[in-house]
Amino acid sequence: MKTLLITGGAGFIGSHVVRLFVKKYPNYNIINLDALTYAGNLENLKDIDGSPNYTFAKGDITDEVLITKLFEKYKFDGVVHLAAESHVDRSITDPFAFIKTNVFGTANLLNAAKEAWKGNMDGKRFYHISTDEVYGSLGETGLFTEETSYDPRSPYSAAKASSDHFVRAYFHTYGLPVVISNCSNNYGANHFPEKLIPLSIHNIKNNKPIPIYGKGENVRDWLWVEDHARAIDVIFHTGVDGETYNIGGNNEWTNIALIHALCEIMDRKLGRESGESAKLITFVKDRAGHDLRYAIDSSKLQRELGWSPSLQFEEGLEKTVDWYLANQEWMDNVTSGQYQTYYKKQYEER
């Protein structure tokens, strides 16, 4: 019987990881810690809410007293750390919120794990999930590898780079058993609609402008969120202490090409004439410090741990559109803020 702490488990990626671990490992006790900020939504996990091996704890990773008490209460064998502020635009507006959560919050968890596991770290693991944005920007060629030097360009990526360094420092200084992964852009179900794909789906359906930064020439590698969850499972269980693993989808798309593909799918799904949704594309002023291109080399993960992406982007995008069109109530609740009432009904009003 293992007891695992998963932070940020009510968020987009976190909810897929929590669901996978709860269903795949019935002998694990999964504690999901989430502050339920704007992007944390317990409706993402309604299907497992009553599972006997699942517990939700509301709280902030920066709360030292809370984190210490959780380690004392549950005697965690492992931590899967996903909780983070992650939207670049928000980091430009409020960088200190990102420093607090991503840097101090991570250090707080590391220190709690170090103290709790002091003297007996056998079988323990601290897994920190990070981003490819810490590597900076690529030109037209080349890929990010685990050996690529860090070159963060936004407050978000700088905060994540700092948290990565703290994780490695705790490994080298204190012998804390850690692994790190850096992933490319995720997409799929339950994605908060501030990000490009869910925002565009929502706007297309409602005949609103689709905002595209600059000329839409920025390139991203897209990773289906369920493939990412599978990679996290593999790395947590079979990764080597102190190692970093890059997770990518092998799907490079310019933003404008992605949106045109999405518009074609939406036209077909909504019964519109081909090209109708593309008329909504609106180019806006480029984001400050906007990196041109990200692309991940995940060959180490594939070669050493046997993981590989299961979907190509076109198939994954079709699945993603189908989910959002079939879950309009979820989107309505998220865009109106009503999703926050789920916690009160499920926990505070019991």
mmCIF file of C-alpha atoms in Angstrom, residues 1-349:
data_model
loop_
_atom_site.group_PDB
_atom_site.id
_atom_site.type_symbol
_atom_site.label_atom_id
_atom_site.label_comp_id
_atom_site.label_asym_id
_atom_site.label_seq_id
_atom_site.Cartn_x
_atom_site.Cartn_y
_atom_site.Cartn_z
ATOM 1 C CA MET A 1 0.000 0.000 0.000
ATOM 2 C CA LYS A 2 1.496 3.314 -1.126
ATOM 3 C CA THR A 3 0.217 6.742 -0.180
ATOM 4 C CA LEU A 4 0.877 9.443 -2.759
ATOM 5 C CA LEU A 5 0.406 13.194 -2.680
ATOM 6 C CA ILE A 6 -0.589 14.669 -6.039
ATOM 7 C CA THR A 7 -0.528 18.467 -6.032
ATOM 8 C CA GLY A 8 -2.681 20.462 -8.420
ATOM 9 C CA GLY A 9 -4.836 17.413 -9.053
ATOM 10 C CA ALA A 10 -7.986 19.406 -9.808
ATOM 11 C CA GLY A 11 -6.309 21.233 -12.683
ATOM 12 C CA PHE A 12 -6.107 20.279 -16.343
ATOM 13 C CA ILE A 13 -3.137 17.900 -16.404
ATOM 14 C CA GLY A 14 -3.439 17.022 -12.728
ATOM 15 C CA SER A 15 -6.994 15.729 -13.015
ATOM 16 C CA HIS A 16 -5.968 13.297 -15.752
ATOM 17 C CA VAL A 17 -3.053 12.096 -13.621
ATOM 18 C CA VAL A 18 -5.226 11.659 -10.522
ATOM 19 C CA ARG A 19 -7.849 9.713 -12.487
ATOM 20 C CA LEU A 20 -5.215 7.425 -14.016
ATOM 21 C CA PHE A 21 -3.552 6.657 -10.668
ATOM 22 C CA VAL A 22 -6.834 6.154 -8.785
ATOM 23 C CA LYS A 23 -8.179 3.738 -11.394
ATOM 24 C CA LYS A 24 -4.941 1.934 -12.246
ATOM 25 C CA TYR A 25 -3.645 1.505 -8.701
ATOM 26 C CA PRO A 26 -6.530 0.562 -6.369
ATOM 27 C CA ASN A 27 -3.966 -0.362 -3.706
ATOM 28 C CA TYR A 28 -2.599 3.196 -3.681
ATOM 29 C CA ASN A 29 -4.058 5.866 -1.423
ATOM 30 C CA ILE A 30 -4.185 9.036 -3.544
ATOM 31 C CA ILE A 31 -4.368 12.407 -1.773
ATOM 32 C CA ASN A 32 -5.193 15.254 -4.155
ATOM 33 C CA LEU A 33 -4.100 18.657 -2.810
ATOM 34 C CA ASP A 34 -5.402 21.664 -4.711
ATOM 35 C CA ALA A 35 -6.011 25.293 -3.750
ATOM 36 C CA LEU A 36 -8.978 25.463 -6.178
ATOM 37 C CA THR A 37 -7.908 28.735 -7.722
ATOM 38 C CA TYR A 38 -9.563 29.780 -10.973
ATOM 39 C CA ALA A 39 -8.118 26.831 -12.938
ATOM 40 C CA GLY A 40 -8.738 24.126 -10.347
ATOM 41 C CA ASN A 41 -12.082 22.432 -10.859
ATOM 42 C CA LEU A 42 -13.322 19.410 -8.909
ATOM 43 C CA GLU A 43 -15.948 18.785 -11.586
ATOM 44 C CA ASN A 44 -13.001 17.397 -13.573
ATOM 45 C CA LEU A 45 -12.949 14.461 -11.130
ATOM 46 C CA LYS A 46 -16.628 13.790 -10.452
ATOM 47 C CA ASP A 47 -16.314 10.277 -11.890
ATOM 48 C CA ILE A 48 -13.848 9.183 -9.183
ATOM 49 C CA ASP A 49 -15.024 11.353 -6.297
ATOM 50 C CA GLY A 50 -16.419 8.391 -4.381
ATOM 51 C CA SER A 51 -13.485 6.054 -4.952
ATOM 52 C CA PRO A 52 -12.270 4.457 -1.683
ATOM 53 C CA ASN A 53 -8.609 5.138 -2.502
ATOM 54 C CA TYR A 54 -9.116 8.848 -3.266
ATOM 55 C CA THR A 55 -9.123 11.819 -0.883
ATOM 56 C CA PHE A 56 -9.320 15.510 -1.718
ATOM 57 C CA ALA A 57 -7.595 18.096 0.467
ATOM 58 C CA LYS A 58 -8.110 21.794 -0.158
ATOM 59 C CA GLY A 59 -5.006 23.855 0.464
ATOM 60 C CA ASP A 60 -2.100 25.895 -0.845
ATOM 61 C CA ILE A 61 1.363 24.409 -1.412
ATOM 62 C CA THR A 62 2.887 27.601 0.019
ATOM 63 C CA ASP A 63 1.272 26.930 3.416
ATOM 64 C CA GLU A 64 4.159 25.481 5.473
ATOM 65 C CA VAL A 65 2.004 24.397 8.415
ATOM 66 C CA LEU A 66 -0.534 22.646 6.201
ATOM 67 C CA ILE A 67 2.082 20.791 4.155
ATOM 68 C CA THR A 68 3.884 19.598 7.307
ATOM 69 C CA LYS A 69 0.605 18.368 8.810
ATOM 70 C CA LEU A 70 -0.301 16.492 5.622
ATOM 71 C CA PHE A 71 3.055 14.683 5.606
ATOM 72 C CA GLU A 72 2.614 13.816 9.289
ATOM 73 C CA LYS A 73 -0.955 12.590 8.804
ATOM 74 C CA TYR A 74 -0.597 10.539 5.635
ATOM 75 C CA LYS A 75 3.053 9.418 5.744
ATOM 76 C CA PHE A 76 3.470 9.942 1.998
ATOM 77 C CA ASP A 77 5.623 7.514 0.063
ATOM 78 C CA GLY A 78 5.740 9.792 -2.952
ATOM 79 C CA VAL A 79 4.869 13.228 -4.307
ATOM 80 C CA VAL A 80 3.731 13.977 -7.856
ATOM 81 C CA HIS A 81 4.009 17.751 -8.011
ATOM 82 C CA LEU A 82 1.918 19.463 -10.684
ATOM 83 C CA ALA A 83 0.528 22.484 -8.817
ATOM 84 C CA ALA A 84 1.689 25.661 -10.547
ATOM 85 C CA GLU A 85 0.672 28.967 -11.985
ATOM 86 C CA SER A 86 1.034 28.272 -15.688
ATOM 87 C CA HIS A 87 -0.444 30.962 -17.941
ATOM 88 C CA VAL A 88 2.267 33.136 -19.492
ATOM 89 C CA ASP A 89 -0.021 36.142 -20.009
ATOM 90 C CA ARG A 90 -0.945 36.146 -16.320
ATOM 91 C CA SER A 91 2.729 35.904 -15.359
ATOM 92 C CA ILE A 92 3.468 39.089 -17.288
ATOM 93 C CA THR A 93 0.716 40.878 -15.386
ATOM 94 C CA ASP A 94 1.515 39.441 -11.943
ATOM 95 C CA PRO A 95 4.982 37.845 -11.797
ATOM 96 C CA PHE A 96 5.093 37.660 -7.991
ATOM 97 C CA ALA A 97 2.138 35.275 -7.869
ATOM 98 C CA PHE A 98 4.187 32.912 -10.037
ATOM 99 C CA ILE A 99 7.279 33.285 -7.871
ATOM 100 C CA LYS A 100 5.241 32.529 -4.745
ATOM 101 C CA THR A 101 3.513 29.401 -6.058
ATOM 102 C CA ASN A 102 6.073 27.959 -8.440
ATOM 103 C CA VAL A 103 9.260 28.698 -6.507
ATOM 104 C CA PHE A 104 8.366 28.978 -2.832
ATOM 105 C CA GLY A 105 5.590 26.384 -3.099
ATOM 106 C CA THR A 106 7.953 23.841 -4.653
ATOM 107 C CA ALA A 107 10.672 24.551 -2.090
ATOM 108 C CA ASN A 108 8.089 24.147 0.680
ATOM 109 C CA LEU A 109 7.122 20.694 -0.608
ATOM 110 C CA LEU A 110 10.754 19.676 -1.049
ATOM 111 C CA ASN A 111 11.605 20.671 2.478
ATOM 112 C CA ALA A 112 8.602 18.855 3.931
ATOM 113 C CA ALA A 113 9.565 15.697 2.034
ATOM 114 C CA LYS A 114 13.179 15.980 3.182
ATOM 115 C CA GLU A 115 12.145 16.264 6.822
ATOM 116 C CA ALA A 116 9.513 13.537 6.633
ATOM 117 C CA TRP A 117 11.800 11.057 4.849
ATOM 118 C CA LYS A 118 14.961 11.882 6.798
ATOM 119 C CA GLY A 119 16.858 8.718 7.669
ATOM 120 C CA ASN A 120 14.782 6.441 5.437
ATOM 121 C CA MET A 121 14.391 7.470 1.824
ATOM 122 C CA ASP A 122 14.107 3.927 0.452
ATOM 123 C CA GLY A 123 11.058 3.592 -1.769
ATOM 124 C CA LYS A 124 10.369 7.333 -1.644
ATOM 125 C CA ARG A 125 10.120 9.609 -4.683
ATOM 126 C CA PHE A 126 9.559 13.323 -5.336
ATOM 127 C CA TYR A 127 8.466 13.861 -8.947
ATOM 128 C CA HIS A 128 8.440 17.436 -10.229
ATOM 129 C CA ILE A 129 6.552 18.180 -13.461
ATOM 130 C CA SER A 130 7.938 21.141 -15.404
ATOM 131 C CA THR A 131 7.740 22.702 -18.866
ATOM 132 C CA ASP A 132 9.778 22.990 -22.048
ATOM 133 C CA GLU A 133 9.535 26.772 -21.735
ATOM 134 C CA VAL A 134 12.491 26.759 -19.329
ATOM 135 C CA TYR A 135 14.728 26.103 -22.328
ATOM 136 C CA GLY A 136 13.838 29.374 -24.057
ATOM 137 C CA SER A 137 13.207 29.615 -27.786
ATOM 138 C CA LEU A 138 14.401 27.556 -30.753
ATOM 139 C CA GLY A 139 15.133 28.724 -34.267
ATOM 140 C CA GLU A 140 13.735 26.941 -37.300
ATOM 141 C CA THR A 141 15.729 23.788 -36.559
ATOM 142 C CA GLY A 142 16.801 21.777 -33.552
ATOM 143 C CA LEU A 143 15.053 20.179 -30.577
ATOM 144 C CA PHE A 144 15.136 20.623 -26.814
ATOM 145 C CA THR A 145 16.929 17.734 -25.105
ATOM 146 C CA GLU A 146 17.561 17.062 -21.441
ATOM 147 C CA GLU A 147 21.003 18.646 -21.941
ATOM 148 C CA THR A 148 19.716 21.934 -23.381
ATOM 149 C CA SER A 149 20.800 24.953 -21.332
ATOM 150 C CA TYR A 150 18.075 26.884 -19.538
ATOM 151 C CA ASP A 151 17.117 30.235 -21.060
ATOM 152 C CA PRO A 152 13.676 31.266 -19.709
ATOM 153 C CA ARG A 153 12.090 34.311 -21.350
ATOM 154 C CA SER A 154 8.919 34.980 -19.325
ATOM 155 C CA PRO A 155 8.175 35.306 -15.597
ATOM 156 C CA TYR A 156 6.333 31.976 -15.848
ATOM 157 C CA SER A 157 9.243 30.069 -17.374
ATOM 158 C CA ALA A 158 11.730 31.807 -15.068
ATOM 159 C CA ALA A 159 9.724 30.663 -12.043
ATOM 160 C CA LYS A 160 9.538 27.107 -13.363
ATOM 161 C CA ALA A 161 13.268 27.109 -14.142
ATOM 162 C CA SER A 162 13.968 28.200 -10.578
ATOM 163 C CA SER A 163 11.776 25.424 -9.189
ATOM 164 C CA ASP A 164 13.628 22.875 -11.355
ATOM 165 C CA HIS A 165 16.917 24.079 -9.897
ATOM 166 C CA PHE A 166 15.615 23.707 -6.347
ATOM 167 C CA VAL A 167 14.533 20.134 -7.059
ATOM 168 C CA ARG A 168 18.007 19.257 -8.357
ATOM 169 C CA ALA A 169 19.619 21.069 -5.416
ATOM 170 C CA TYR A 170 17.672 18.927 -2.945
ATOM 171 C CA PHE A 171 18.811 15.819 -4.810
ATOM 172 C CA HIS A 172 22.494 16.781 -4.767
ATOM 173 C CA THR A 173 22.585 18.403 -1.332
ATOM 174 C CA TYR A 174 20.262 16.208 0.707
ATOM 175 C CA GLY A 175 20.020 13.030 -1.356
ATOM 176 C CA LEU A 176 16.270 13.492 -1.854
ATOM 177 C CA PRO A 177 15.126 10.938 -4.467
ATOM 178 C CA VAL A 178 13.770 13.133 -7.262
ATOM 179 C CA VAL A 179 12.865 12.959 -10.927
ATOM 180 C CA ILE A 180 11.911 15.834 -13.232
ATOM 181 C CA SER A 181 10.066 15.950 -16.523
ATOM 182 C CA ASN A 182 9.706 18.833 -18.952
ATOM 183 C CA CYS A 183 6.727 18.632 -21.283
ATOM 184 C CA SER A 184 5.511 20.393 -24.397
ATOM 185 C CA ASN A 185 2.095 22.067 -24.802
ATOM 186 C CA ASN A 186 -0.757 19.851 -23.611
ATOM 187 C CA TYR A 187 -4.234 19.675 -25.101
ATOM 188 C CA GLY A 188 -7.364 17.633 -24.459
ATOM 189 C CA ALA A 189 -10.454 17.499 -22.242
ATOM 190 C CA ASN A 190 -10.964 19.728 -19.186
ATOM 191 C CA HIS A 191 -8.547 22.452 -20.298
ATOM 192 C CA PHE A 192 -9.362 25.855 -18.793
ATOM 193 C CA PRO A 193 -10.481 28.134 -21.655
ATOM 194 C CA GLU A 194 -7.766 30.756 -21.302
ATOM 195 C CA LYS A 195 -5.472 28.527 -23.384
ATOM 196 C CA LEU A 196 -5.426 28.556 -27.184
ATOM 197 C CA ILE A 197 -7.339 25.406 -28.144
ATOM 198 C CA PRO A 198 -10.271 25.487 -25.669
ATOM 199 C CA LEU A 199 -10.576 29.266 -26.059
ATOM 200 C CA SER A 200 -10.758 28.905 -29.838
ATOM 201 C CA ILE A 201 -13.315 26.072 -29.657
ATOM 202 C CA HIS A 202 -15.497 28.175 -27.363
ATOM 203 C CA ASN A 203 -15.216 31.272 -29.543
ATOM 204 C CA ILE A 204 -15.844 29.409 -32.792
ATOM 205 C CA LYS A 205 -18.987 27.810 -31.401
ATOM 206 C CA ASN A 206 -20.252 31.207 -30.238
ATOM 207 C CA ASN A 207 -19.157 33.095 -33.380
ATOM 208 C CA LYS A 208 -16.690 35.245 -31.476
ATOM 209 C CA PRO A 209 -13.280 36.413 -32.768
ATOM 210 C CA ILE A 210 -10.405 33.931 -32.469
ATOM 211 C CA PRO A 211 -7.431 35.993 -31.205
ATOM 212 C CA ILE A 212 -4.060 35.030 -32.703
ATOM 213 C CA TYR A 213 -0.847 36.688 -31.539
ATOM 214 C CA GLY A 214 1.216 38.430 -34.222
ATOM 215 C CA LYS A 215 0.965 36.540 -37.514
ATOM 216 C CA GLY A 216 0.418 33.135 -35.918
ATOM 217 C CA GLU A 217 3.910 31.976 -36.877
ATOM 218 C CA ASN A 218 4.895 30.686 -33.417
ATOM 219 C CA VAL A 219 5.492 26.929 -33.401
ATOM 220 C CA ARG A 220 4.548 24.552 -30.600
ATOM 221 C CA ASP A 221 4.866 20.800 -30.098
ATOM 222 C CA TRP A 222 1.475 19.454 -28.956
ATOM 223 C CA LEU A 223 1.078 16.580 -26.490
ATOM 224 C CA TRP A 224 -2.269 14.885 -25.811
ATOM 225 C CA VAL A 225 -2.893 15.194 -22.087
ATOM 226 C CA GLU A 226 -3.719 11.500 -21.620
ATOM 227 C CA ASP A 227 -0.387 10.579 -23.209
ATOM 228 C CA HIS A 228 1.271 12.957 -20.762
ATOM 229 C CA ALA A 229 -0.496 11.263 -17.843
ATOM 230 C CA ARG A 230 0.778 7.879 -19.065
ATOM 231 C CA ALA A 231 4.306 9.296 -19.273
ATOM 232 C CA ILE A 232 4.057 10.610 -15.709
ATOM 233 C CA ASP A 233 2.954 7.151 -14.561
ATOM 234 C CA VAL A 234 5.945 5.531 -16.288
ATOM 235 C CA ILE A 235 8.482 8.069 -15.023
ATOM 236 C CA PHE A 236 7.193 7.950 -11.450
ATOM 237 C CA HIS A 237 7.451 4.175 -11.307
ATOM 238 C CA THR A 238 10.505 3.425 -13.447
ATOM 239 C CA GLY A 239 12.521 6.637 -13.811
ATOM 240 C CA VAL A 240 16.020 6.913 -12.359
ATOM 241 C CA ASP A 241 16.635 9.175 -9.353
ATOM 242 C CA GLY A 242 18.208 12.487 -10.305
ATOM 243 C CA GLU A 243 17.280 12.146 -13.976
ATOM 244 C CA THR A 244 15.261 14.470 -16.222
ATOM 245 C CA TYR A 245 12.932 13.221 -18.951
ATOM 246 C CA ASN A 246 11.508 15.333 -21.766
ATOM 247 C CA ILE A 247 7.951 14.525 -22.856
ATOM 248 C CA GLY A 248 6.813 15.623 -26.324
ATOM 249 C CA GLY A 249 4.107 14.740 -28.779
ATOM 250 C CA ASN A 250 6.196 14.904 -31.990
ATOM 251 C CA ASN A 251 3.539 17.284 -33.340
ATOM 252 C CA GLU A 252 4.923 20.671 -34.376
ATOM 253 C CA TRP A 253 2.333 23.148 -35.623
ATOM 254 C CA THR A 254 2.331 26.881 -36.184
ATOM 255 C CA ASN A 255 -0.484 28.554 -34.296
ATOM 256 C CA ILE A 256 -2.167 29.702 -37.497
ATOM 257 C CA ALA A 257 -2.050 26.220 -39.075
ATOM 258 C CA LEU A 258 -3.471 24.732 -35.881
ATOM 259 C CA ILE A 259 -6.352 27.200 -35.836
ATOM 260 C CA HIS A 260 -7.164 26.568 -39.493
ATOM 261 C CA ALA A 261 -7.267 22.818 -38.785
ATOM 262 C CA LEU A 262 -9.488 23.459 -35.782
ATOM 263 C CA CYS A 263 -11.794 25.683 -37.835
ATOM 264 C CA GLU A 264 -12.227 22.942 -40.448
ATOM 265 C CA ILE A 265 -13.148 20.395 -37.767
ATOM 266 C CA MET A 266 -15.589 22.814 -36.145
ATOM 267 C CA ASP A 267 -17.209 23.656 -39.490
ATOM 268 C CA ARG A 268 -17.806 19.964 -40.081
ATOM 269 C CA LYS A 269 -19.080 19.284 -36.543
ATOM 270 C CA LEU A 270 -21.365 22.323 -36.506
ATOM 271 C CA GLY A 271 -22.692 21.870 -40.041
ATOM 272 C CA ARG A 272 -21.165 25.076 -41.352
ATOM 273 C CA GLU A 273 -19.733 25.684 -44.791
ATOM 274 C CA SER A 274 -16.011 24.996 -45.085
ATOM 275 C CA GLY A 275 -14.084 28.177 -44.331
ATOM 276 C CA GLU A 276 -16.890 29.792 -42.357
ATOM 277 C CA SER A 277 -15.223 29.556 -38.934
ATOM 278 C CA ALA A 278 -11.873 30.750 -40.317
ATOM 279 C CA LYS A 279 -13.480 34.139 -40.917
ATOM 280 C CA LEU A 280 -13.399 34.614 -37.142
ATOM 281 C CA ILE A 281 -9.573 34.613 -37.037
ATOM 282 C CA THR A 282 -8.372 37.952 -35.665
ATOM 283 C CA PHE A 283 -4.704 38.877 -35.394
ATOM 284 C CA VAL A 284 -3.784 40.814 -32.243
ATOM 285 C CA LYS A 285 -0.635 42.485 -30.919
ATOM 286 C CA ASP A 286 2.044 39.909 -30.151
ATOM 287 C CA ARG A 287 2.722 38.906 -26.559
ATOM 288 C CA ALA A 288 5.797 40.384 -24.855
ATOM 289 C CA GLY A 289 8.761 37.982 -24.944
ATOM 290 C CA HIS A 290 6.853 35.517 -27.141
ATOM 291 C CA ASP A 291 9.135 32.547 -27.887
ATOM 292 C CA LEU A 292 9.179 31.601 -31.563
ATOM 293 C CA ARG A 293 9.409 27.825 -31.403
ATOM 294 C CA TYR A 294 9.393 24.944 -28.924
ATOM 295 C CA ALA A 295 10.096 21.361 -29.927
ATOM 296 C CA ILE A 296 10.865 18.402 -27.669
ATOM 297 C CA ASP A 297 13.173 15.464 -28.261
ATOM 298 C CA SER A 298 11.568 12.704 -26.152
ATOM 299 C CA SER A 299 13.858 9.942 -27.414
ATOM 300 C CA LYS A 300 15.425 9.400 -23.972
ATOM 301 C CA LEU A 301 12.021 8.667 -22.440
ATOM 302 C CA GLN A 302 11.072 6.403 -25.336
ATOM 303 C CA ARG A 303 14.406 4.581 -25.388
ATOM 304 C CA GLU A 304 14.970 4.121 -21.656
ATOM 305 C CA LEU A 305 11.446 3.788 -20.245
ATOM 306 C CA GLY A 306 9.446 2.557 -23.246
ATOM 307 C CA TRP A 307 6.884 5.372 -23.480
ATOM 308 C CA SER A 308 5.636 6.780 -26.781
ATOM 309 C CA PRO A 309 2.755 9.078 -27.755
ATOM 310 C CA SER A 310 -0.375 7.217 -28.820
ATOM 311 C CA LEU A 311 -2.060 9.881 -30.954
ATOM 312 C CA GLN A 312 -1.128 12.145 -33.795
ATOM 313 C CA PHE A 313 -2.385 15.684 -33.484
ATOM 314 C CA GLU A 314 -5.214 15.508 -36.010
ATOM 315 C CA GLU A 315 -6.820 12.558 -34.216
ATOM 316 C CA GLY A 316 -6.297 14.101 -30.804
ATOM 317 C CA LEU A 317 -7.733 17.431 -31.951
ATOM 318 C CA GLU A 318 -10.852 15.659 -33.244
ATOM 319 C CA LYS A 319 -11.274 13.895 -29.877
ATOM 320 C CA THR A 320 -10.773 17.177 -28.062
ATOM 321 C CA VAL A 321 -13.414 18.990 -30.110
ATOM 322 C CA ASP A 322 -15.861 16.132 -29.568
ATOM 323 C CA TRP A 323 -15.363 16.362 -25.813
ATOM 324 C CA TYR A 324 -15.978 20.110 -25.621
ATOM 325 C CA LEU A 325 -19.066 19.926 -27.831
ATOM 326 C CA ALA A 326 -20.450 17.088 -25.689
ATOM 327 C CA ASN A 327 -19.696 18.906 -22.429
ATOM 328 C CA GLN A 328 -21.200 22.337 -22.909
ATOM 329 C CA GLU A 329 -22.381 22.434 -19.298
ATOM 330 C CA TRP A 330 -18.769 22.087 -18.114
ATOM 331 C CA MET A 331 -17.714 24.948 -20.371
ATOM 332 C CA ASP A 332 -20.658 27.102 -19.253
ATOM 333 C CA ASN A 333 -19.794 26.514 -15.593
ATOM 334 C CA VAL A 334 -16.123 27.314 -16.141
ATOM 335 C CA THR A 335 -16.680 30.466 -18.175
ATOM 336 C CA SER A 336 -19.303 31.745 -15.701
ATOM 337 C CA GLY A 337 -17.347 30.793 -12.593
ATOM 338 C CA GLN A 338 -20.124 28.473 -11.421
ATOM 339 C CA TYR A 339 -17.736 25.501 -11.324
ATOM 340 C CA GLN A 340 -16.502 26.832 -7.989
ATOM 341 C CA THR A 341 -19.834 25.906 -6.397
ATOM 342 C CA TYR A 342 -19.035 22.195 -6.823
ATOM 343 C CA TYR A 343 -16.562 22.240 -3.931
ATOM 344 C CA LYS A 344 -19.119 23.840 -1.620
ATOM 345 C CA LYS A 345 -21.793 21.282 -2.518
ATOM 346 C CA GLN A 346 -19.479 18.303 -2.244
ATOM 347 C CA TYR A 347 -17.459 19.288 0.813
ATOM 348 C CA GLU A 348 -18.505 22.417 2.687
ATOM 349 C CA GLU A 349 -22.241 21.664 2.730
#
